[in-house]
CSV table of C-alpha atoms in Angstrom, one decimal:
chain,number,residue,atom,x,y,z
A,1,MET,CA,0.1,0.0,0.0
A,2,ALA,CA,1.2,3.5,-0.8
A,3,ALA,CA,3.1,5.2,2.0
A,4,VAL,CA,1.2,8.4,1.1
A,5,PHE,CA,-1.8,7.1,3.1
A,6,PHE,CA,0.4,6.7,6.2
A,7,HIS,CA,2.4,9.9,5.8
A,8,HIS,CA,-0.5,12.3,5.5
A,9,VAL,CA,-3.2,13.1,7.9
A,10,VAL,CA,-6.8,14.6,7.6
A,11,GLY,CA,-5.5,18.1,8.6
A,12,ASP,CA,-3.7,18.2,5.3
A,13,LEU,CA,-7.1,18.3,3.4
A,14,THR,CA,-8.5,21.2,5.6
A,15,VAL,CA,-6.3,23.9,4.0
A,16,GLY,CA,-8.5,26.4,2.5
A,17,LYS,CA,-11.8,24.8,3.5
A,18,PRO,CA,-14.5,27.2,4.7
A,19,GLU,CA,-16.2,26.9,8.0
A,20,VAL,CA,-19.2,24.8,8.4
A,21,ALA,CA,-22.4,26.6,7.3
A,22,GLU,CA,-25.1,24.6,9.1
A,23,LEU,CA,-28.4,23.7,7.5
A,24,HIS,CA,-31.0,23.0,10.3
A,25,ASP,CA,-34.0,20.8,10.3
A,26,THR,CA,-36.2,23.8,10.9
A,27,ASP,CA,-35.0,25.4,7.7
A,28,THR,CA,-37.1,25.4,4.5
A,29,LEU,CA,-36.4,23.3,1.4
A,30,ASP,CA,-35.7,26.7,-0.4
A,31,ASP,CA,-32.8,27.1,2.1
A,32,ALA,CA,-31.7,23.5,1.5
A,33,ALA,CA,-31.7,24.1,-2.3
A,34,ARG,CA,-29.4,27.1,-2.0
A,35,ALA,CA,-27.1,25.2,0.2
A,36,ILE,CA,-26.9,22.1,-2.0
A,37,ALA,CA,-26.0,24.4,-5.1
A,38,ALA,CA,-22.9,25.4,-3.2
A,39,SER,CA,-21.9,22.0,-1.9
A,40,PRO,CA,-20.2,18.9,-3.3
A,41,GLU,CA,-22.0,15.6,-4.3
A,42,GLY,CA,-25.3,17.4,-4.5
A,43,ALA,CA,-26.2,16.9,-0.8
A,44,VAL,CA,-25.6,18.7,2.5
A,45,PRO,CA,-25.5,17.7,6.2
A,46,VAL,CA,-28.6,18.6,8.3
A,47,TRP,CA,-28.2,19.5,11.9
A,48,ARG,CA,-30.3,20.1,14.9
A,49,PRO,CA,-30.3,23.8,16.0
A,50,ARG,CA,-27.7,24.9,18.5
A,51,ALA,CA,-28.6,25.1,22.1
A,52,ALA,CA,-26.6,28.4,22.4
A,53,PRO,CA,-25.8,30.8,19.5
A,54,TYR,CA,-22.0,30.1,19.8
A,55,ASP,CA,-22.1,26.4,20.2
A,56,PRO,CA,-19.6,24.8,17.8
A,57,PRO,CA,-20.8,22.3,15.2
A,58,SER,CA,-21.0,18.8,16.8
A,59,GLY,CA,-21.4,15.3,15.5
A,60,ALA,CA,-24.0,14.8,18.2
A,61,ARG,CA,-26.3,17.3,16.5
A,62,PHE,CA,-26.0,15.8,13.0
A,63,ILE,CA,-29.2,14.1,11.8
A,64,GLY,CA,-28.6,13.0,8.2
A,65,MET,CA,-28.0,14.2,4.6
A,66,ILE,CA,-30.5,15.8,2.2
A,67,SER,CA,-29.8,15.7,-1.5
A,68,ALA,CA,-31.1,17.3,-4.7
A,69,LEU,CA,-33.0,14.0,-5.4
A,70,ASP,CA,-34.6,14.0,-2.0
A,71,ILE,CA,-36.1,17.5,-2.7
A,72,ALA,CA,-37.3,16.7,-6.2
A,73,ALA,CA,-38.9,13.5,-5.1
A,74,PHE,CA,-40.7,15.1,-2.2
A,75,VAL,CA,-42.0,18.0,-4.3
A,76,ALA,CA,-43.1,15.6,-7.0
A,77,ALA,CA,-45.0,13.4,-4.4
A,78,ALA,CA,-46.5,16.5,-2.7
A,79,GLY,CA,-48.1,17.7,-5.9
A,80,VAL,CA,-48.6,21.2,-4.9
A,81,GLY,CA,-45.8,22.8,-7.1
A,82,ASP,CA,-43.5,25.3,-5.5
A,83,ARG,CA,-45.5,25.6,-2.3
A,84,ALA,CA,-43.8,22.3,-1.4
A,85,MET,CA,-40.5,24.2,-1.2
A,86,ARG,CA,-41.8,25.9,1.9
A,87,ALA,CA,-41.8,22.7,3.8
A,88,VAL,CA,-39.1,22.3,6.5
A,89,VAL,CA,-36.1,20.1,6.0
A,90,GLY,CA,-37.0,18.0,8.9
A,91,GLU,CA,-40.0,16.6,6.9
A,92,VAL,CA,-37.7,15.3,4.1
A,93,VAL,CA,-34.3,14.2,5.6
A,94,GLN,CA,-33.9,10.7,6.6
A,95,PRO,CA,-32.1,10.3,9.9
A,96,ASN,CA,-28.7,8.5,9.5
A,97,PRO,CA,-26.0,9.7,11.9
A,98,ALA,CA,-23.5,7.2,10.5
A,99,LEU,CA,-23.0,9.3,7.4
A,100,LEU,CA,-20.9,11.9,9.3
A,101,ARG,CA,-18.0,11.3,11.7
A,102,GLU,CA,-16.3,13.9,13.9
A,103,ILE,CA,-12.5,13.2,13.7
A,104,ASP,CA,-9.2,14.7,14.9
A,105,PRO,CA,-7.2,16.6,12.2
A,106,GLY,CA,-4.3,14.4,13.2
A,107,THR,CA,-6.0,11.2,12.0
A,108,ARG,CA,-4.0,9.3,9.4
A,109,LEU,CA,-5.4,9.3,6.0
A,110,ILE,CA,-5.5,5.6,5.7
A,111,ASP,CA,-7.9,5.5,8.8
A,112,ALA,CA,-10.1,8.2,7.3
A,113,LEU,CA,-10.3,6.2,4.0
A,114,GLU,CA,-11.3,3.2,5.9
A,115,LEU,CA,-14.2,5.0,7.4
A,116,MET,CA,-15.3,6.2,4.0
A,117,ARG,CA,-15.0,2.9,2.6
A,118,HIS,CA,-17.7,1.7,5.2
A,119,GLY,CA,-20.2,4.3,4.4
A,120,VAL,CA,-19.1,7.7,6.0
A,121,LYS,CA,-19.7,10.6,3.6
A,122,ARG,CA,-18.5,13.7,5.5
A,123,PHE,CA,-15.8,14.3,8.2
A,124,LEU,CA,-16.3,17.1,10.7
A,125,VAL,CA,-12.8,18.3,11.4
A,126,ARG,CA,-11.7,21.1,13.9
A,127,LYS,CA,-9.5,23.8,12.2
A,128,SER,CA,-8.4,25.9,15.1
A,129,GLY,CA,-5.6,24.8,17.4
A,130,SER,CA,-2.5,22.9,16.3
A,131,TRP,CA,-1.4,19.4,15.7
A,132,LYS,CA,1.9,17.8,15.5
A,133,GLY,CA,3.4,15.8,12.7
A,134,ILE,CA,1.3,17.5,10.1
A,135,THR,CA,2.7,17.3,6.6
A,136,LYS,CA,3.1,20.4,4.4
A,137,ARG,CA,3.4,18.7,0.9
A,138,PHE,CA,-0.3,18.8,0.2
A,139,SER,CA,-0.5,22.3,1.4
A,140,VAL,CA,1.9,23.4,-1.3
A,141,LEU,CA,0.1,21.5,-4.1
A,142,PHE,CA,-3.4,22.5,-3.1
A,143,ASN,CA,-3.1,26.0,-1.8
A,144,GLY,CA,0.3,27.3,-3.0
A,145,LYS,CA,1.6,28.1,0.4
A,146,TRP,CA,2.8,26.3,3.6
A,147,LEU,CA,0.2,25.3,6.1
A,148,LYS,CA,0.5,27.6,9.0
A,149,ASN,CA,0.1,26.0,12.5
A,150,MET,CA,-0.9,27.9,15.5
A,151,GLU,CA,2.3,26.8,17.2
A,152,SER,CA,5.6,25.5,15.7
A,153,THR,CA,6.1,21.8,15.6
A,154,SER,CA,8.8,20.2,17.7
A,155,PRO,CA,11.8,18.3,16.5
A,156,ASN,CA,10.1,14.9,17.3
A,157,ALA,CA,6.8,15.9,15.7
A,158,ALA,CA,7.2,13.2,13.0
A,159,SER,CA,6.6,10.4,15.5
A,160,SER,CA,3.3,12.0,16.8
A,161,SER,CA,1.2,12.5,13.7
A,162,SER,CA,-2.0,11.1,15.3
A,163,MET,CA,-1.7,13.3,18.5
A,164,PRO,CA,-5.0,14.9,19.5
A,165,LEU,CA,-5.5,18.6,18.9
A,166,SER,CA,-4.8,21.1,21.7
A,167,PRO,CA,-7.1,24.1,21.0
A,168,PRO,CA,-5.9,27.4,22.3
A,169,SER,CA,-7.5,28.5,25.5
A,170,GLY,CA,-10.2,31.2,25.2
A,171,SER,CA,-10.6,30.8,21.4
A,172,ALA,CA,-13.7,29.6,19.6
A,173,ASP,CA,-13.4,26.3,17.8
A,174,LYS,CA,-13.7,26.5,14.0
A,175,PHE,CA,-14.8,23.3,12.1
A,176,CYS,CA,-14.9,22.4,8.5
A,177,CYS,CA,-16.5,19.6,6.6
A,178,LEU,CA,-14.5,17.2,4.4
A,179,SER,CA,-16.4,15.4,1.6
A,180,ARG,CA,-15.3,12.4,-0.5
A,181,GLU,CA,-14.7,14.8,-3.3
A,182,ASP,CA,-12.0,16.5,-1.2
A,183,VAL,CA,-10.3,13.1,-0.7
A,184,LEU,CA,-10.5,12.3,-4.4
A,185,ARG,CA,-9.0,15.6,-5.3
A,186,PHE,CA,-6.1,14.9,-2.8
A,187,LEU,CA,-5.6,11.4,-4.5
A,188,ILE,CA,-5.5,13.0,-8.0
A,189,GLY,CA,-2.5,15.2,-6.7
A,190,CYS,CA,-0.7,12.1,-5.4
A,191,LEU,CA,-1.0,9.7,-8.5
A,192,GLY,CA,2.7,9.3,-8.8
A,193,ALA,CA,2.9,7.9,-5.2
A,194,LEU,CA,0.1,5.5,-6.0
A,195,ALA,CA,1.9,4.0,-9.0
A,196,PRO,CA,1.3,1.5,-10.6
A,197,ILE,CA,-2.4,1.4,-9.4
A,198,PRO,CA,-3.6,4.5,-11.3
A,199,LEU,CA,-2.5,3.1,-14.6
A,200,THR,CA,-4.2,-0.2,-14.1
A,201,GLN,CA,-7.6,-1.0,-15.7
A,202,ILE,CA,-10.6,-0.8,-13.4
A,203,SER,CA,-11.6,-4.4,-14.3
A,204,SER,CA,-8.2,-5.7,-13.3
A,205,LEU,CA,-8.6,-3.8,-10.0
A,206,GLY,CA,-12.1,-5.2,-9.3
A,207,ALA,CA,-13.3,-1.6,-9.1
A,208,ILE,CA,-16.5,-2.3,-11.1
A,209,ASN,CA,-19.6,-2.8,-9.0
A,210,PRO,CA,-22.0,-5.0,-11.0
A,211,GLN,CA,-24.8,-4.5,-8.5
A,212,TYR,CA,-26.3,-1.4,-9.8
A,213,SER,CA,-29.9,-0.2,-9.6
A,214,TYR,CA,-31.8,0.4,-13.0
A,215,VAL,CA,-35.3,1.0,-14.4
A,216,GLU,CA,-36.6,0.5,-17.9
A,217,ALA,CA,-36.9,3.5,-20.1
A,218,SER,CA,-40.7,2.8,-20.5
A,219,ALA,CA,-41.4,2.8,-16.7
A,220,PRO,CA,-42.7,6.0,-15.0
A,221,ALA,CA,-39.8,8.2,-13.8
A,222,MET,CA,-41.1,8.0,-10.3
A,223,GLU,CA,-40.4,4.3,-10.2
A,224,ALA,CA,-36.7,5.1,-10.3
A,225,ILE,CA,-37.1,7.1,-7.0
A,226,GLN,CA,-38.2,3.9,-5.2
A,227,LYS,CA,-35.0,2.1,-6.4
A,228,ILE,CA,-32.4,4.7,-5.5
A,229,PRO,CA,-29.6,3.2,-3.6
A,230,GLN,CA,-27.6,5.0,-0.8
A,231,ASP,CA,-24.4,5.0,-2.7
A,232,PRO,CA,-24.1,5.9,-5.5
A,233,CYS,CA,-27.4,7.8,-5.3
A,234,ALA,CA,-28.3,6.9,-8.9
A,235,VAL,CA,-30.5,4.7,-11.0
A,236,ALA,CA,-29.6,3.7,-14.6
A,237,VAL,CA,-32.3,4.2,-17.1
A,238,VAL,CA,-31.9,1.3,-19.7
A,239,GLU,CA,-33.4,-0.6,-22.5
A,240,THR,CA,-33.2,-4.4,-22.2
A,241,ALA,CA,-32.3,-6.3,-25.4
A,242,PRO,CA,-33.8,-9.7,-26.1
A,243,ASP,CA,-30.4,-11.3,-25.1
A,244,GLY,CA,-30.7,-9.7,-21.6
A,245,THR,CA,-28.0,-7.1,-22.0
A,246,ARG,CA,-29.0,-3.6,-21.0
A,247,LYS,CA,-28.2,-0.4,-22.9
A,248,ILE,CA,-27.9,2.6,-20.8
A,249,LEU,CA,-29.7,5.9,-22.0
A,250,GLY,CA,-29.1,8.1,-19.0
A,251,ASP,CA,-29.6,8.1,-15.2
A,252,ILE,CA,-31.8,9.6,-12.6
A,253,SER,CA,-29.5,10.7,-9.8
A,254,THR,CA,-28.5,13.4,-7.3
A,255,TYR,CA,-25.7,14.4,-9.7
A,256,LYS,CA,-28.0,15.0,-12.6
A,257,LEU,CA,-30.4,17.0,-10.5
A,258,TRP,CA,-27.7,19.2,-8.7
A,259,LYS,CA,-28.5,22.9,-9.2
A,260,CYS,CA,-31.7,22.2,-11.0
A,261,ASP,CA,-35.1,23.9,-10.8
A,262,TYR,CA,-36.7,21.6,-8.4
A,263,VAL,CA,-40.3,22.4,-9.2
A,264,SER,CA,-40.0,21.7,-12.9
A,265,ALA,CA,-37.9,18.6,-12.2
A,266,ALA,CA,-40.5,17.3,-9.8
A,267,TRP,CA,-43.2,18.0,-12.4
A,268,ALA,CA,-41.2,15.9,-15.0
A,269,LEU,CA,-40.6,13.1,-12.4
A,270,ALA,CA,-44.4,12.9,-11.8
A,271,ASN,CA,-45.6,13.1,-15.4
A,272,LEU,CA,-42.9,11.6,-17.7
A,273,SER,CA,-41.5,8.1,-18.3
A,274,ALA,CA,-37.9,7.5,-17.2
A,275,GLY,CA,-36.7,7.5,-20.9
A,276,GLN,CA,-38.4,10.9,-21.6
A,277,PHE,CA,-37.0,12.4,-18.4
A,278,VAL,CA,-33.4,11.5,-19.2
A,279,LEU,CA,-33.4,11.9,-22.9
A,280,GLY,CA,-34.9,15.3,-23.0
A,281,ALA,CA,-32.0,17.2,-21.4
A,282,ASP,CA,-29.8,19.6,-23.4
A,283,GLU,CA,-26.3,20.4,-22.2
A,284,ASN,CA,-26.8,24.1,-21.3
A,285,GLY,CA,-30.6,24.4,-21.2
A,286,SER,CA,-30.7,27.2,-23.8
A,287,MET,CA,-33.9,26.1,-25.6
A,288,PRO,CA,-36.8,28.2,-24.2
A,289,ILE,CA,-39.6,26.5,-26.2
A,290,SER,CA,-41.8,24.2,-24.2
A,291,VAL,CA,-42.0,20.6,-25.3
A,292,PHE,CA,-44.3,19.1,-22.8
A,293,PRO,CA,-47.6,20.4,-21.3
A,294,GLU,CA,-47.2,23.0,-18.8
A,295,PRO,CA,-48.5,22.6,-15.2
A,296,PRO,CA,-51.4,25.0,-14.5
A,297,ILE,CA,-50.4,28.3,-12.8
A,298,SER,CA,-52.2,31.4,-11.9
A,299,PRO,CA,-51.9,33.8,-14.8
A,300,SER,CA,-51.6,36.7,-12.4
A,301,SER,CA,-48.6,35.2,-10.6
A,302,PRO,CA,-45.4,37.0,-11.3
A,303,VAL,CA,-42.3,35.2,-12.3
A,304,GLU,CA,-39.5,35.7,-9.9
A,305,GLU,CA,-35.9,35.1,-10.8
A,306,ILE,CA,-34.0,33.5,-8.0
A,307,SER,CA,-30.4,32.3,-7.5
A,308,PRO,CA,-29.3,29.0,-9.1
A,309,GLY,CA,-30.4,26.1,-6.9
A,310,ARG,CA,-33.5,27.7,-5.6
A,311,SER,CA,-36.9,27.0,-7.0
A,312,PRO,CA,-38.4,29.9,-8.9
A,313,ARG,CA,-41.8,31.1,-7.9
A,314,ALA,CA,-44.7,30.3,-10.3
A,315,LYS,CA,-42.2,29.5,-13.1
A,316,LYS,CA,-43.7,27.6,-16.0
A,317,PHE,CA,-42.4,24.2,-16.9
A,318,SER,CA,-40.3,24.6,-20.1
A,319,SER,CA,-37.4,23.1,-21.9
A,320,ARG,CA,-35.2,25.9,-20.5
A,321,SER,CA,-36.1,25.1,-16.9
A,322,ILE,CA,-34.5,21.7,-16.8
A,323,GLY,CA,-32.9,21.6,-20.2
A,324,PHE,CA,-35.5,19.7,-22.3
A,325,LEU,CA,-35.3,19.6,-26.2
A,326,SER,CA,-36.3,22.3,-28.6
A,327,ASN,CA,-39.3,22.0,-31.0
A,328,THR,CA,-37.1,20.4,-33.8
A,329,GLN,CA,-35.8,17.9,-31.5
A,330,ALA,CA,-39.2,17.2,-29.9
A,331,SER,CA,-40.4,16.0,-33.2
A,332,GLN,CA,-38.2,13.0,-32.7
A,333,MET,CA,-39.5,12.1,-29.2
A,334,SER,CA,-42.2,9.9,-30.8
A,335,ALA,CA,-39.2,7.8,-31.9
A,336,TRP,CA,-37.1,8.3,-28.9
A,337,ARG,CA,-35.8,4.7,-29.0
A,338,THR,CA,-33.5,5.8,-31.8
A,339,ARG,CA,-31.8,8.3,-29.5
A,340,SER,CA,-28.4,7.9,-31.3
A,341,ALA,CA,-29.8,9.9,-34.2
A,342,TYR,CA,-29.7,13.2,-32.4
A,343,HIS,CA,-27.6,15.1,-29.9
A,344,ARG,CA,-28.4,14.0,-26.3
A,345,GLY,CA,-26.3,16.7,-24.5
A,346,ARG,CA,-26.5,16.6,-20.8
A,347,SER,CA,-28.8,13.5,-20.8
A,348,THR,CA,-25.8,11.5,-21.9
A,349,PRO,CA,-24.6,9.6,-18.8
A,350,LEU,CA,-21.1,9.8,-17.6
A,351,MET,CA,-19.5,6.6,-18.9
A,352,CYS,CA,-16.2,4.8,-19.2
A,353,LYS,CA,-15.1,1.4,-20.5
A,354,THR,CA,-14.1,-1.7,-18.7
A,355,THR,CA,-10.6,-1.0,-20.0
A,356,SER,CA,-10.3,2.4,-18.7
A,357,THR,CA,-7.7,3.2,-16.0
A,358,LEU,CA,-8.3,4.1,-12.5
A,359,ALA,CA,-6.7,7.5,-13.1
A,360,ALA,CA,-9.0,8.2,-16.0
A,361,VAL,CA,-12.1,7.4,-14.0
A,362,MET,CA,-11.0,9.6,-11.1
A,363,ALA,CA,-10.3,12.5,-13.5
A,364,GLN,CA,-13.8,11.9,-15.0
A,365,MET,CA,-15.6,12.2,-11.8
A,366,LEU,CA,-13.6,15.1,-10.4
A,367,SER,CA,-13.9,17.3,-13.6
A,368,HIS,CA,-17.6,16.7,-13.7
A,369,ARG,CA,-18.0,16.8,-9.9
A,370,ALA,CA,-19.9,13.5,-10.3
A,371,THR,CA,-20.5,10.8,-7.7
A,372,HIS,CA,-20.3,7.9,-10.1
A,373,VAL,CA,-19.3,6.7,-13.6
A,374,TRP,CA,-21.3,4.0,-15.5
A,375,VAL,CA,-19.1,1.3,-17.0
A,376,THR,CA,-19.8,-0.2,-20.3
A,377,ASP,CA,-18.6,-3.3,-22.1
A,378,ALA,CA,-15.3,-2.3,-24.0
A,379,GLU,CA,-16.2,-4.8,-26.8
A,380,SER,CA,-19.6,-3.4,-27.4
A,381,GLU,CA,-20.4,-0.1,-29.3
A,382,ASP,CA,-23.9,0.1,-28.1
A,383,GLY,CA,-23.3,1.1,-24.6
A,384,VAL,CA,-23.9,-2.2,-22.9
A,385,LEU,CA,-24.0,-1.6,-19.2
A,386,VAL,CA,-21.9,-3.8,-16.9
A,387,GLY,CA,-21.6,-1.9,-13.8
A,388,VAL,CA,-20.9,1.4,-11.9
A,389,VAL,CA,-17.8,3.0,-10.3
A,390,GLY,CA,-18.3,5.3,-7.3
A,391,TYR,CA,-16.3,6.7,-4.5
A,392,THR,CA,-16.3,3.4,-2.5
A,393,GLU,CA,-14.9,1.5,-5.4
A,394,ILE,CA,-12.2,4.0,-6.1
A,395,PHE,CA,-11.1,4.1,-2.5
A,396,ASN,CA,-11.0,0.3,-2.3
A,397,ALA,CA,-8.9,0.2,-5.5
A,398,ALA,CA,-6.5,3.0,-4.5
A,399,THR,CA,-5.8,1.4,-1.1
A,400,ARG,CA,-5.0,-2.1,-2.5
A,401,SER,CA,-1.7,-3.6,-1.3
A,402,THR,CA,-1.0,-5.3,-4.6
A,403,CYS,CA,-2.4,-4.8,-8.1
A,404,ALA,CA,-2.1,-6.2,-11.6
A,405,SER,CA,0.4,-4.8,-14.0
A,406,PRO,CA,-0.4,-1.5,-15.6
A,407,THR,CA,-1.8,-1.2,-19.0
A,408,THR,CA,0.4,-0.9,-22.0
A,409,SER,CA,-0.4,1.3,-25.0
C-alpha cells in the first residue's frame, strides 16, 4: 500500500476549507436548495439547531444528509408545485447519523479512508488549534503556500502524527466539513505516489460494481425514486435487449439534479417516463420553447428570478427550466428509441469502458464533480452496461496493497 496514506493526515485536506455553514432541520427546502447548489456531491448535512448561539458544530447534533434528489422526489410526491418548497427540511431528511463522523485533524489518511469505505460521507474536522506531525506537502500542491500552524512543531513531531488537537484556550473552535470529493482531489494530486495502481484497468482492480440499480426507459420516472440506492445515489435508465443485455440511456441521480429547478424537475418526475426524463436534457438548457404540457399556474402570478439552486416562484415548466429539447428535437420524441440519431447533450450519462484506467475514471468524476461513472463493455459499441464505479470502489482500489500490471499502450 502506498506510503502516502500513512504519511498524510486529515488536517492536510483542511487547507482553504471554509467553516461549516449549518443547515438546520427547521430551515425550509428553499434554504436547502441554495445550500446544495454550493456543496459537493449534490447533498448537504442537516443539523439540529444549536442550544446556544455560539455552540460549535458537533457530530451529536448531526441528523442526516439531504440531497437534490430527495427534494425533487418530495416536491413531486406532494403535488402542490412550489408551495412544497416551503416545507421544513425535517420533513424530508432521513435520519442517518452514521453518514458523518467527527474526527481529529491528526487522524491518518488511511484510517479516514477506511471510514469512508464503510459508508461515512462527511468528516467534521476542527480547524483551530494545532497538531503535531502535520505534513506540508499537500498544502503546497493545493493552496500554493505552507500550512501555518498555531504553534511550531517540535523536532520529534514526525513520531506523533496522530496526537489529538490542543485548542488554544479562550478561542472559539472552528470546524470544516470534508467530503469524499476532497479526498478524491487529494488522491489526484498524489497519482505518482500511488503507481502503478492509477494506470491499471478498473476491471483488473475489481473496481466495477455489478450490483447497480436500474429502471426500464418505458417505466414511470417516479419508479426510479423507489429504487435509488444510498451509494451511489443513482439509477440507470436502460433498454433491455432480447439477449438480456442492458443499454444505458441516462440516469436519474443526485448528480443530474444538482442545481436544477426542483419544481420543474418534480413535475417531470411525476408526469414523464424515465426515458423521456433523461433523454430530453440539453447540455446548457438554452432552448426556451416548451416541449411538454405546462402545469397549471395562476396567470396573475409574477415570475421571480432567484439564484441557481432555488426553485423559482410560479415558473412555468419549459425546456429551459431543466434543459429539455427544442421543438425540432421534440418532433423526434415519438421515436425516442432511436436516440443515437440526435444530440443528447447533458442527458448522456457519464460513462467509461471496462478497459479504462483508474486515473482516467478519477479524473472524469472530479472534472464533472460527479459521484459515479457508469461502466460499459469495452467490446460493445452500443453502450452495454456492466456496472458502476463510485467513491467506494475508487477508495477500495486506491488502497490495494497489490495490483495487476499497468496497461500498456
